[in-house]
Tab-separated table of C-alpha atoms in Angstrom:
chain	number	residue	atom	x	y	z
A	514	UNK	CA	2.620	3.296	-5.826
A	515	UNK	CA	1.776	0.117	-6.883
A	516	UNK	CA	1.791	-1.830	-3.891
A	517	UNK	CA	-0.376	1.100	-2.550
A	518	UNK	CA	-2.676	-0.332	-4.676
A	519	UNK	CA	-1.657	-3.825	-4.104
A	520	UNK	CA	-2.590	-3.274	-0.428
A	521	UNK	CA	-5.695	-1.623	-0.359
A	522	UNK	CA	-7.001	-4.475	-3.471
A	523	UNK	CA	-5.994	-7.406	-0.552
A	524	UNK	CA	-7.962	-5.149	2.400
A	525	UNK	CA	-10.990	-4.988	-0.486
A	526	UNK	CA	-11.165	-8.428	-1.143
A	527	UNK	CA	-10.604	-9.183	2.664
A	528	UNK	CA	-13.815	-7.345	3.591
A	529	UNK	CA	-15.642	-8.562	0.485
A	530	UNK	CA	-14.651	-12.436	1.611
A	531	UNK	CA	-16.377	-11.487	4.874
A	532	UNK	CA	-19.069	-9.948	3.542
A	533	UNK	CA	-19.917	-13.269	2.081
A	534	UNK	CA	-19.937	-14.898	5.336
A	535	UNK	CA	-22.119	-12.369	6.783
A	536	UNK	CA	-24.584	-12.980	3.971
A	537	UNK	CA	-24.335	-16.462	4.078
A	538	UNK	CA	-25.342	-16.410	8.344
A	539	UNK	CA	-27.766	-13.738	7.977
A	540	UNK	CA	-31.306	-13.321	7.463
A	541	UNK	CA	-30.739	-9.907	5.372
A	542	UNK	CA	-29.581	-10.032	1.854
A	543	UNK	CA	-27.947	-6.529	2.404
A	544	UNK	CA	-24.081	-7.796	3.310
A	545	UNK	CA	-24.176	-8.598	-0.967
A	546	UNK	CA	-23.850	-5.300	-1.504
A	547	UNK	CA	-20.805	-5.299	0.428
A	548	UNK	CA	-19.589	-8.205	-1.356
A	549	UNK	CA	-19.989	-6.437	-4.870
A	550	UNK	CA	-18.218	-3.177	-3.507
A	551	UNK	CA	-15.115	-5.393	-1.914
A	552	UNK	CA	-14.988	-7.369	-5.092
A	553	UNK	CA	-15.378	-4.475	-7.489
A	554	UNK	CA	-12.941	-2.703	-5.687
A	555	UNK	CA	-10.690	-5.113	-5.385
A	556	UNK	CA	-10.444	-5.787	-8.864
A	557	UNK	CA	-10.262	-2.245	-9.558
A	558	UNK	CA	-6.950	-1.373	-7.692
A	559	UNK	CA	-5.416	-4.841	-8.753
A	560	UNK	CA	-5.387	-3.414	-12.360
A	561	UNK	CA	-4.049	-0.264	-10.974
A	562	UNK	CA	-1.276	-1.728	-9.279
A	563	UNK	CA	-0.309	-4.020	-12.538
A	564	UNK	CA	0.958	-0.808	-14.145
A	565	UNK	CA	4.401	-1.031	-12.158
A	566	UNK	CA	3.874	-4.814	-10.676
A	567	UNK	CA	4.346	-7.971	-13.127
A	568	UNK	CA	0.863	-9.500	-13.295
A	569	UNK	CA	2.819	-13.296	-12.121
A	570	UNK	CA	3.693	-11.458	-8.578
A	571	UNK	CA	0.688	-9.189	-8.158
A	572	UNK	CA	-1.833	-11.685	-8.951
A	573	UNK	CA	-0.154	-14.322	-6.286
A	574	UNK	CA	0.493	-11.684	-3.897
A	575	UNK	CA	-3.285	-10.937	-4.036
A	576	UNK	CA	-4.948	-14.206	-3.970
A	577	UNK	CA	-1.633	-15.700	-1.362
A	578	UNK	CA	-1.982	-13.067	1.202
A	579	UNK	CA	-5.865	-12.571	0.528
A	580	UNK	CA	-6.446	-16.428	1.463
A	581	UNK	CA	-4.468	-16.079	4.339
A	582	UNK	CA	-5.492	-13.507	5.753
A	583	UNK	CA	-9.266	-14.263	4.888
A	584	UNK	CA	-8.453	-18.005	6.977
A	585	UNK	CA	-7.249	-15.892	9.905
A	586	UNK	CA	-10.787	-14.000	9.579
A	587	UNK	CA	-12.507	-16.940	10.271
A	588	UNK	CA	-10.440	-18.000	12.579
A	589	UNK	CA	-10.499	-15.091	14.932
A	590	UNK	CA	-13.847	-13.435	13.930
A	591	UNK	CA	-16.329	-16.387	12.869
A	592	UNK	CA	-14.575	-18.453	15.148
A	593	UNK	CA	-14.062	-21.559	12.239
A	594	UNK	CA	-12.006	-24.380	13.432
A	595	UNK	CA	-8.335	-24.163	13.179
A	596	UNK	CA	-6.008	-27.107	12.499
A	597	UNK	CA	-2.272	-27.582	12.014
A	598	UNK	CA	-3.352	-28.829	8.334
A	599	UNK	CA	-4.238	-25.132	8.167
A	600	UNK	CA	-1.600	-23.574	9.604
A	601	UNK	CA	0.961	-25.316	7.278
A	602	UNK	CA	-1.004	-24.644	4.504
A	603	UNK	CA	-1.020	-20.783	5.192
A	604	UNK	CA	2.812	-21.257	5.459
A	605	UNK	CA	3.563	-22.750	2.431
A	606	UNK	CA	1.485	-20.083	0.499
A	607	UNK	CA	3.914	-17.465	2.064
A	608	UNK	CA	6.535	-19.660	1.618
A	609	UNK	CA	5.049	-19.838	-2.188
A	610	UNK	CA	5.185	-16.195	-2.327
A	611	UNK	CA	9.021	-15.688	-0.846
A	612	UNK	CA	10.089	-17.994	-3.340
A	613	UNK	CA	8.143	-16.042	-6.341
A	614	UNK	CA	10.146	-12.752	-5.101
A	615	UNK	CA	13.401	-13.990	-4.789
């Protein structure tokens, strides 16, 4: 169950990280509120999950795959620049994160 929880804290933080793009490129000041529900949330089921995941692996697993996926979001969504520079850097945090598991 915990990387239920795992899961859905990476897809909260995923859509509070856009959130603050939207607000950032917008005239509105509404997208915050989406940033404070991602981010709450996302906090809220990492704690969950640390019941039955060590808090080393959880908390790398979050922020590792969170920042990757969050750089493909801008990539493919807000359309941000993509370098190789990047794209090694992505792969070493999953490499980081294989290692941490094994």
């Amino acid at each position: 169950m915990g990387f239920i929880y795992l899961i859905g804290a990476i897809a909260s933080e995923l859509f509070g990280s856009s959130m603050l793009k939207v607000n950032a490129t917008s005239t509105s000041r509404l997208p915050i509120l989406g940033v404070a529900f991602g981010y709450g949330t996302a906090f809220y089921l990492l704690s969950l999950a640390l019941f039955t995941i060590p808090l080393s692996f959880a908390y790398a697993f979050w922020s590792g795959i969170g920042t990757a996926l969050t750089a493909v979001i801008g990539f493919v969504v807000f359309r941000e620049p993509i370098s190789r520079q990047k794209i090694a850097g992505i792969g070493l945090v999953i490499i980081g994160l294989v290692l941490m598991k094994v």
